[in-house]
Tab-separated table of C-alpha atoms and ligand atoms in Angstrom:
chain	number	residue	atom	x	y	z
A	1	MET	CA	47.690	-23.835	-56.638
A	2	GLU	CA	49.668	-24.793	-53.338
A	3	ASN	CA	49.895	-20.934	-52.262
A	4	LEU	CA	46.066	-20.864	-53.033
A	5	GLU	CA	45.623	-24.036	-50.506
A	6	GLN	CA	47.692	-22.644	-48.093
A	7	LEU	CA	45.931	-18.938	-48.604
A	8	LYS	CA	42.627	-20.646	-47.886
A	9	ASN	CA	43.534	-22.434	-44.665
A	10	GLU	CA	44.973	-19.066	-43.121
A	11	ILE	CA	41.473	-17.321	-44.319
A	12	LEU	CA	39.314	-20.176	-42.680
A	13	ASP	CA	41.413	-19.977	-39.552
A	14	ARG	CA	41.191	-16.682	-38.997
A	15	ILE	CA	37.279	-16.858	-39.820
A	16	ASN	CA	37.043	-19.773	-37.048
A	17	THR	CA	38.985	-17.680	-34.389
A	18	ALA	CA	36.777	-14.450	-34.835
A	19	GLU	CA	35.205	-13.711	-31.838
A	20	ASP	CA	32.554	-10.999	-32.393
A	21	LEU	CA	30.834	-10.071	-35.941
A	22	LYS	CA	32.819	-7.053	-35.606
A	23	GLN	CA	36.133	-9.293	-36.105
A	24	LEU	CA	34.535	-11.311	-38.887
A	25	ASP	CA	33.669	-8.163	-40.914
A	26	GLU	CA	37.042	-6.714	-40.758
A	27	ILE	CA	38.143	-10.181	-42.212
A	28	ARG	CA	35.279	-10.244	-44.895
A	29	VAL	CA	36.447	-6.896	-46.312
A	30	SER	CA	40.361	-7.936	-46.062
A	31	VAL	CA	39.993	-10.879	-48.160
A	32	MET	CA	36.814	-10.077	-50.482
A	33	GLY	CA	36.502	-6.514	-50.400
A	34	LYS	CA	37.440	-3.791	-52.950
A	35	LYS	CA	40.859	-3.973	-51.531
A	36	GLY	CA	40.791	-7.642	-50.164
A	37	CYS	CA	43.561	-10.236	-51.478
A	38	ILE	CA	41.738	-12.324	-53.307
A	39	THR	CA	39.875	-9.555	-54.819
A	40	GLU	CA	43.325	-8.089	-55.960
A	41	MET	CA	44.483	-11.631	-56.784
A	42	MET	CA	40.920	-11.787	-59.381
A	43	LYS	CA	42.317	-8.317	-60.713
A	44	GLY	CA	45.981	-9.823	-61.242
A	45	LEU	CA	44.610	-12.320	-63.527
A	46	GLY	CA	44.246	-10.524	-66.497
A	47	ALA	CA	47.976	-10.249	-66.850
A	48	LEU	CA	48.449	-13.884	-66.860
A	49	PRO	CA	48.695	-16.557	-69.516
A	50	LEU	CA	45.611	-18.279	-70.945
A	51	GLU	CA	46.137	-21.503	-69.341
A	52	GLU	CA	47.323	-20.063	-65.894
A	53	LYS	CA	44.238	-17.853	-66.095
A	54	ILE	CA	41.940	-20.726	-66.314
A	55	ALA	CA	43.463	-22.435	-63.655
A	56	LEU	CA	43.878	-20.100	-61.234
A	57	GLY	CA	40.671	-18.267	-61.546
A	58	LYS	CA	38.916	-21.524	-61.031
A	59	GLY	CA	40.702	-22.414	-58.610
A	60	LEU	CA	40.077	-18.732	-56.771
A	61	ASN	CA	36.205	-18.791	-57.425
A	62	ILE	CA	36.168	-22.423	-55.754
A	63	LEU	CA	37.871	-20.169	-52.843
A	64	LYS	CA	35.540	-17.272	-52.771
A	65	THR	CA	32.331	-20.077	-52.557
A	66	GLU	CA	34.033	-21.467	-49.947
A	67	ILE	CA	34.614	-18.786	-47.854
A	68	GLU	CA	31.879	-17.046	-48.354
A	69	LYS	CA	29.875	-20.069	-47.011
A	70	LYS	CA	32.401	-20.194	-44.221
A	71	LEU	CA	31.884	-16.223	-43.507
A	72	GLU	CA	28.214	-17.166	-43.533
A	73	THR	CA	27.989	-19.740	-41.300
A	74	GLN	CA	30.563	-17.898	-38.802
A	75	LYS	CA	28.418	-14.926	-38.802
A	76	ASN	CA	25.377	-17.439	-37.787
A	77	VAL	CA	27.227	-18.808	-34.872
A	78	LEU	CA	28.432	-15.433	-33.598
A	79	GLU	CA	25.205	-13.746	-33.837
A	80	GLU	CA	23.600	-16.419	-31.698
A	81	LYS	CA	26.607	-15.850	-29.346
A	82	ALA	CA	26.032	-12.186	-29.385
A	83	LEU	CA	22.176	-12.576	-28.875
A	84	ASN	CA	22.875	-14.836	-25.797
A	85	GLU	CA	25.104	-12.993	-24.000
A	86	LYS	CA	22.599	-9.987	-24.894
A	87	LEU	CA	19.475	-11.940	-23.378
A	88	ALA	CA	22.322	-13.420	-20.067
A	89	GLY	CA	22.925	-9.659	-19.465
A	90	GLU	CA	19.250	-8.682	-19.531
A	91	LYS	CA	18.109	-11.618	-17.302
A	92	VAL	CA	15.625	-10.487	-13.936
A	93	ASP	CA	15.285	-12.619	-11.584
A	94	VAL	CA	11.537	-12.063	-10.431
A	95	THR	CA	11.867	-13.411	-7.271
A	96	LEU	CA	14.260	-10.931	-6.157
A	97	PRO	CA	12.882	-8.113	-3.432
A	98	ILE	CA	12.298	-4.566	-5.282
A	99	ARG	CA	14.782	-2.199	-5.704
A	100	PRO	CA	15.245	0.015	-4.678
A	101	GLU	CA	13.338	-1.050	-1.280
A	102	VAL	CA	10.361	0.633	-0.434
A	103	GLN	CA	11.924	2.827	2.586
A	104	GLY	CA	8.471	4.174	4.564
A	105	ARG	CA	6.371	1.708	7.223
A	106	ILE	CA	3.110	2.110	8.077
A	107	HIS	CA	2.690	1.653	11.759
A	108	PRO	CA	0.734	-0.959	13.064
A	109	VAL	CA	-1.468	1.585	15.242
A	110	SER	CA	-2.039	3.556	12.010
A	111	LYS	CA	-2.830	0.500	10.048
A	112	ILE	CA	-5.523	-1.190	12.777
A	113	CYS	CA	-7.408	2.455	12.613
A	114	GLU	CA	-7.393	2.281	8.631
A	115	GLU	CA	-8.340	-0.942	8.940
A	116	VAL	CA	-11.086	-0.139	11.628
A	117	ALA	CA	-12.379	2.789	9.587
A	118	ALA	CA	-13.014	0.910	6.404
A	119	ILE	CA	-15.024	-1.751	8.263
A	120	PHE	CA	-17.538	0.741	10.074
A	121	GLY	CA	-17.433	3.022	6.959
A	122	GLN	CA	-18.998	0.260	5.245
A	123	MET	CA	-21.517	-0.202	7.774
A	124	GLY	CA	-22.382	3.764	7.235
A	125	PHE	CA	-20.487	5.054	10.304
A	126	GLU	CA	-19.055	8.715	9.945
A	127	VAL	CA	-15.450	8.971	11.758
A	128	ALA	CA	-15.974	11.738	14.276
A	129	ASP	CA	-12.946	13.540	16.518
A	130	GLY	CA	-12.442	15.298	20.014
A	131	PRO	CA	-9.470	16.675	21.520
A	132	ASP	CA	-6.637	15.445	23.665
A	133	ILE	CA	-6.841	17.550	26.519
A	134	GLU	CA	-10.177	17.376	27.919
A	135	ASP	CA	-12.545	18.881	30.356
A	136	GLN	CA	-14.042	17.040	33.110
A	137	PHE	CA	-17.489	17.535	32.150
A	138	HIS	CA	-16.996	15.767	28.512
A	139	ASN	CA	-14.334	13.398	29.962
A	140	PHE	CA	-15.957	12.297	33.256
A	141	ASN	CA	-19.338	13.970	34.434
A	142	ALA	CA	-21.471	14.206	31.292
A	143	LEU	CA	-20.500	10.219	30.831
A	144	ASN	CA	-22.285	9.964	34.288
A	145	MET	CA	-19.153	9.905	36.393
A	146	PRO	CA	-19.254	13.192	38.650
A	147	ALA	CA	-16.620	14.067	41.203
A	148	ASN	CA	-16.032	11.550	43.332
A	149	HIS	CA	-17.417	8.490	41.410
A	150	PRO	CA	-15.720	5.226	42.112
A	151	ALA	CA	-15.152	4.641	39.023
A	152	ARG	CA	-12.901	7.539	38.222
A	153	GLN	CA	-10.491	6.042	40.606
A	154	MET	CA	-10.191	3.126	38.255
A	155	GLN	CA	-8.666	5.488	35.618
A	156	ASP	CA	-5.564	6.845	36.492
A	157	THR	CA	-5.944	10.456	35.229
A	158	PHE	CA	-3.059	12.614	34.304
A	159	TYR	CA	-4.371	16.296	35.141
A	160	ILE	CA	-3.441	19.806	33.679
A	161	ASN	CA	-3.918	23.246	35.365
A	162	ASN	CA	-5.677	25.200	33.342
A	163	ASN	CA	-4.709	28.340	35.033
A	164	PRO	CA	-1.231	28.567	36.123
A	165	ALA	CA	-1.925	31.870	37.698
A	166	GLN	CA	-4.410	29.897	40.677
A	167	PRO	CA	-3.073	27.231	42.785
A	168	PHE	CA	-4.017	23.778	41.048
A	169	ASP	CA	-7.609	23.082	41.426
A	170	MET	CA	-8.293	19.284	40.880
A	171	ASP	CA	-12.215	20.326	40.305
A	172	GLN	CA	-11.147	22.442	37.508
A	173	ALA	CA	-8.206	20.894	35.822
A	174	TYR	CA	-8.429	19.570	32.633
A	175	VAL	CA	-7.488	16.590	31.767
A	176	VAL	CA	-5.764	14.605	29.262
A	177	ARG	CA	-8.331	12.179	28.068
A	178	THR	CA	-8.849	8.955	29.757
A	179	GLN	CA	-10.759	7.512	27.488
A	180	THR	CA	-12.589	8.523	23.741
A	181	SER	CA	-15.753	8.364	25.393
A	182	GLY	CA	-15.778	12.102	25.402
A	183	VAL	CA	-16.465	12.417	21.829
A	184	GLN	CA	-19.811	10.649	22.275
A	185	ILE	CA	-21.104	14.196	24.322
A	186	ARG	CA	-19.239	16.073	21.884
A	187	THR	CA	-21.018	14.672	19.070
A	188	MET	CA	-24.385	14.724	20.454
A	189	GLU	CA	-23.927	17.960	21.104
A	190	LYS	CA	-23.170	19.307	17.763
A	191	GLN	CA	-25.836	16.406	16.014
A	192	GLN	CA	-28.890	15.061	16.204
A	193	PRO	CA	-29.916	11.614	16.148
A	194	PRO	CA	-29.551	9.403	13.770
A	195	ILE	CA	-26.029	9.036	15.129
A	196	ARG	CA	-23.698	6.789	13.846
A	197	ILE	CA	-20.267	7.602	14.488
A	198	ILE	CA	-16.877	6.644	15.650
A	199	ALA	CA	-13.915	7.981	17.001
A	200	MET	CA	-10.005	6.959	17.341
A	201	GLY	CA	-7.323	8.438	18.869
A	202	ARG	CA	-5.078	8.721	21.829
A	203	THR	CA	-5.977	8.250	25.512
A	204	TYR	CA	-3.995	8.658	28.518
A	205	ARG	CA	-3.268	7.100	31.785
A	206	SER	CA	-0.728	6.855	34.321
A	207	ASP	CA	0.146	2.899	33.682
A	208	TYR	CA	2.978	0.900	32.677
A	209	ASP	CA	3.821	-2.716	31.984
A	210	ALA	CA	4.060	-5.116	28.794
A	211	THR	CA	0.011	-4.361	28.507
A	212	HIS	CA	-0.364	-1.102	29.515
A	213	THR	CA	1.537	2.676	28.344
A	214	PRO	CA	0.577	5.877	29.182
A	215	MET	CA	-0.424	6.585	25.986
A	216	PHE	CA	-2.708	4.310	24.516
A	217	HIS	CA	-5.201	4.225	21.544
A	218	GLN	CA	-8.936	3.557	21.731
A	219	VAL	CA	-11.474	3.510	18.835
A	220	GLU	CA	-15.179	5.159	20.350
A	221	GLY	CA	-18.265	4.065	18.849
A	222	LEU	CA	-21.932	5.369	19.068
A	223	VAL	CA	-25.187	4.510	17.609
A	224	ILE	CA	-28.497	6.368	18.590
A	225	ASP	CA	-31.618	6.457	17.103
A	226	LYS	CA	-35.562	5.463	17.509
A	227	ASN	CA	-36.086	1.930	18.467
A	228	ILE	CA	-32.100	0.773	18.956
A	229	THR	CA	-31.694	-2.168	20.865
A	230	MET	CA	-28.872	-4.656	22.302
A	231	ALA	CA	-29.854	-6.717	19.183
A	232	HIS	CA	-28.042	-3.910	17.086
A	233	LEU	CA	-25.284	-3.722	19.336
A	234	LYS	CA	-24.613	-7.713	19.327
A	235	GLY	CA	-24.564	-7.792	15.522
A	236	CYS	CA	-22.726	-5.008	14.544
A	237	LEU	CA	-20.164	-5.748	17.055
A	238	LEU	CA	-20.437	-9.370	15.566
A	239	ASP	CA	-19.740	-8.468	12.229
A	240	PHE	CA	-17.055	-5.908	13.045
A	241	MET	CA	-14.870	-8.581	14.834
A	242	LYS	CA	-15.349	-11.248	11.876
A	243	ALA	CA	-14.209	-8.812	9.355
A	244	PHE	CA	-11.615	-7.334	11.335
A	245	PHE	CA	-9.839	-10.614	12.311
A	246	GLU	CA	-10.714	-12.075	8.671
A	247	LEU	CA	-12.572	-14.703	9.861
A	248	ASP	CA	-15.935	-16.305	8.776
A	249	ASP	CA	-16.599	-17.835	12.092
A	250	LEU	CA	-15.797	-16.326	15.288
A	251	PRO	CA	-17.085	-17.487	18.539
A	252	VAL	CA	-18.048	-14.793	20.618
A	253	ARG	CA	-19.736	-14.089	23.536
A	254	TYR	CA	-20.830	-10.619	25.799
A	255	ARG	CA	-20.715	-11.155	29.563
A	256	PRO	CA	-22.400	-8.502	31.742
A	257	SER	CA	-20.172	-5.523	33.261
A	258	TYR	CA	-19.771	-1.970	34.585
A	259	PHE	CA	-19.977	1.302	32.852
A	260	PRO	CA	-21.172	4.326	34.380
A	261	PHE	CA	-21.779	5.497	30.964
A	262	THR	CA	-24.181	2.365	30.003
A	263	GLU	CA	-26.681	0.311	31.377
A	264	PRO	CA	-26.898	-2.173	30.847
A	265	SER	CA	-23.094	-3.040	29.968
A	266	ALA	CA	-21.272	-5.766	28.882
A	267	GLU	CA	-17.704	-7.500	27.561
A	268	MET	CA	-17.264	-8.784	24.404
A	269	ASP	CA	-14.816	-11.949	24.466
A	270	ILE	CA	-13.806	-13.946	20.976
A	271	GLY	CA	-12.969	-17.133	20.864
A	272	CYS	CA	-9.521	-18.526	21.024
A	273	LEU	CA	-6.762	-21.015	21.806
A	274	LYS	CA	-3.929	-20.448	24.115
A	275	THR	CA	-0.796	-22.276	24.650
A	276	LYS	CA	2.819	-21.215	26.302
A	277	THR	CA	4.072	-20.389	22.689
A	278	GLU	CA	0.936	-19.098	20.566
A	279	LEU	CA	-2.381	-17.559	20.730
A	280	LYS	CA	-4.700	-18.776	17.799
A	281	ILE	CA	-7.465	-16.569	17.562
A	282	GLY	CA	-10.980	-18.071	16.123
A	283	ALA	CA	-9.939	-21.934	17.399
A	284	GLY	CA	-9.977	-23.761	20.519
A	285	THR	CA	-11.984	-23.269	23.809
A	286	ASP	CA	-10.501	-20.286	25.709
A	287	TRP	CA	-12.029	-16.582	25.696
A	288	LEU	CA	-10.084	-13.129	25.268
A	289	GLU	CA	-11.766	-9.843	26.288
A	290	VAL	CA	-11.483	-7.775	23.148
A	291	LEU	CA	-14.190	-4.778	24.241
A	292	GLY	CA	-16.468	-2.907	26.232
A	293	CYS	CA	-20.060	-1.980	25.330
A	294	GLY	CA	-23.681	-1.351	26.373
A	295	MET	CA	-26.846	0.770	25.791
A	296	VAL	CA	-26.396	4.403	26.725
A	297	HIS	CA	-27.284	5.552	29.744
A	298	PRO	CA	-30.195	8.058	30.378
A	299	ASN	CA	-27.979	10.394	32.077
A	300	VAL	CA	-25.696	10.385	29.234
A	301	LEU	CA	-28.014	11.507	26.553
A	302	ARG	CA	-29.533	13.748	28.695
A	303	ALA	CA	-26.197	15.208	29.132
A	304	GLY	CA	-25.737	15.489	25.400
A	305	GLY	CA	-29.267	16.991	24.820
A	306	ILE	CA	-31.069	14.031	23.620
A	307	ASP	CA	-34.263	12.745	24.940
A	308	PRO	CA	-33.828	9.659	26.221
A	309	ASN	CA	-37.465	8.724	26.218
A	310	GLU	CA	-37.943	8.901	22.308
A	311	TYR	CA	-34.200	8.125	21.692
A	312	GLN	CA	-31.875	5.070	22.498
A	313	GLY	CA	-28.360	3.726	21.387
A	314	PHE	CA	-25.278	1.726	22.201
A	315	ALA	CA	-22.293	2.368	22.562
A	316	PHE	CA	-18.800	0.308	22.584
A	317	GLY	CA	-14.761	1.376	23.576
A	318	ILE	CA	-12.105	-0.972	21.758
A	319	GLY	CA	-8.635	-0.790	22.366
A	320	ILE	CA	-6.848	0.050	19.409
A	321	ASP	CA	-3.495	-1.660	20.698
A	322	ARG	CA	-4.844	-4.325	22.198
A	323	ILE	CA	-6.645	-5.495	18.794
A	324	ALA	CA	-3.158	-5.265	17.094
A	325	MET	CA	-1.393	-7.193	19.720
A	326	LEU	CA	-3.732	-9.890	19.175
A	327	LYS	CA	-3.988	-9.754	15.269
A	328	TYR	CA	-0.491	-9.227	13.976
A	329	GLY	CA	1.091	-11.214	17.108
A	330	ILE	CA	2.861	-8.518	18.604
A	331	PRO	CA	4.042	-9.758	22.264
A	332	ASP	CA	5.127	-6.551	24.066
A	333	LEU	CA	2.494	-2.772	23.823
A	334	ARG	CA	5.658	-0.996	25.100
A	335	THR	CA	7.755	-1.697	21.883
A	336	PHE	CA	5.092	0.022	19.766
A	337	PHE	CA	6.085	3.585	20.878
A	338	GLU	CA	9.898	3.189	20.949
A	339	SER	CA	10.191	4.153	17.778
A	340	ASP	CA	12.904	1.791	16.710
A	341	MET	CA	13.319	1.447	12.888
A	342	ARG	CA	14.116	-2.413	13.224
A	343	TRP	CA	10.827	-3.088	15.156
A	344	LEU	CA	8.691	-0.938	12.692
A	345	LYS	CA	10.717	-2.770	9.746
A	346	HIS	CA	9.410	-6.056	10.640
A	347	TYR	CA	5.655	-4.846	11.834
A	348	GLY	CA	5.289	-1.882	9.982
A	349	PHE	CA	3.182	-2.393	6.716
A	350	THR	CA	4.189	-0.957	3.173
A	351	PRO	CA	2.435	2.226	2.430
A	352	LEU	CA	0.520	0.943	-0.635
A	353	ASP	CA	-1.330	-1.519	0.801
A	354	ILE	CA	-4.425	0.351	1.505
A	355	SER	CA	-7.082	-1.151	3.624
A	356	SER	CA	-10.342	-1.491	2.071
A	357	MET	CA	-13.117	-4.053	2.388
A	358	THR	CA	-13.321	-4.893	-1.197
A	359	GLY	CA	-9.684	-4.723	-1.768
A	360	GLY	CA	-8.435	-6.677	1.742
A	361	LEU	CA	-7.863	-5.210	5.040
A	362	SER	CA	-4.244	-6.567	5.733
A	363	ASN	CA	-3.564	-8.730	2.451
A	364	ASN	CA	-1.496	-7.386	-0.805
A	365	GLY	CA	1.612	-8.552	0.983
A	366	GLY	CA	0.198	-7.068	3.986
A	367	LEU	CA	3.414	-6.682	6.554
A	368	ALA	CA	6.356	-5.660	4.831
A	369	ARG	CA	8.099	-8.459	6.674
B	401	DAH	N1	-14.416	4.231	28.048
B	401	DAH	C1	-13.910	2.929	28.353
B	401	DAH	C2	-12.679	2.652	28.942
B	401	DAH	O1	-11.765	3.191	28.636
B	401	DAH	C3	-14.462	2.001	26.910
B	401	DAH	C4	-15.870	1.645	27.001
B	401	DAH	C5	-16.637	0.847	27.471
B	401	DAH	C6	-16.292	2.481	26.322
B	401	DAH	C7	-18.054	0.940	27.116
B	401	DAH	C8	-17.777	2.650	25.761
B	401	DAH	C9	-18.840	1.774	26.337
B	401	DAH	O2	-18.316	3.618	24.915
B	401	DAH	O3	-19.990	1.559	26.308
B	401	DAH	O4	-12.378	1.710	29.708
């Protein structure tokens, strides 16, 4: 009986120190299995004298029950331990950034083009296109800027010799377009009114500082129909600016201006607050110029083959890079075109955030910062 007590302590001790369910099962088999020590002792009972058999049999039964109980509790403990370890191993920190990290970035200029197309698309505009290398008729003459027109000097034009066999002839040379306005003419040549288009793309002028680069981007707009007035222009551009800057209440004003291809011409300003360190759109008492616009000049309609006595229209031109700088707080235009991966990572957009009027222009995570 003394031995039984010692055996019990030994077995309970082993059970207590079992580290996992596998070890625990090994202990169970070694004690209660077919060849387990207690099973063997039970088998040996038959050979004992009756009294001893009764006493030892009783002791063994008690021992067996106790060990079974202990095995059960230890099993529960180890099962819980195993579950906790599994859960700890599978823990997900939902606040961590996603892996693998999304690598590509949408350039702010591309993003703005998507946004502009989404807004004007909603208003029923179509997207038109024209070539980067343009003849002077479409870039200048048809836009009421004949040779020697002083307005040509305002645009530091890059000329391209279109006939290398001949000496360079300034009047015949092609240009890399100085403005997207030529697409107005190309559209009128192809399409009868009603016309409602925007044209976005690269433009070129010989200029370089923090707000000018030799290549930059414009969006051109043209609406032609019967009975189009300046009121349509004002409403359309106001709606555009409010949608673009995602502000319901945006102060705007129109200032008289001059463009050869519009009469009357205007520039549109939006209200803002300018301090030394920040620029807040839609607040304060300062103004920022955002676009040029006006009623299409009769000469331009004529050059496009449209009768100005029957049709009127309005047009506008917006600097895409400029409104990108304003909307996303980018201080220097030159950095747009340096292809610096750090800059793109900072100012770029994740590719899956597609701009739409219903899903959001620049939200859904917006900037990939
Ligand atoms: N083409 C002008 C520029 O580059 C912008 C512009 C102004 C376009 C007025 C227009 C307009 O269509 O109506 O400065």
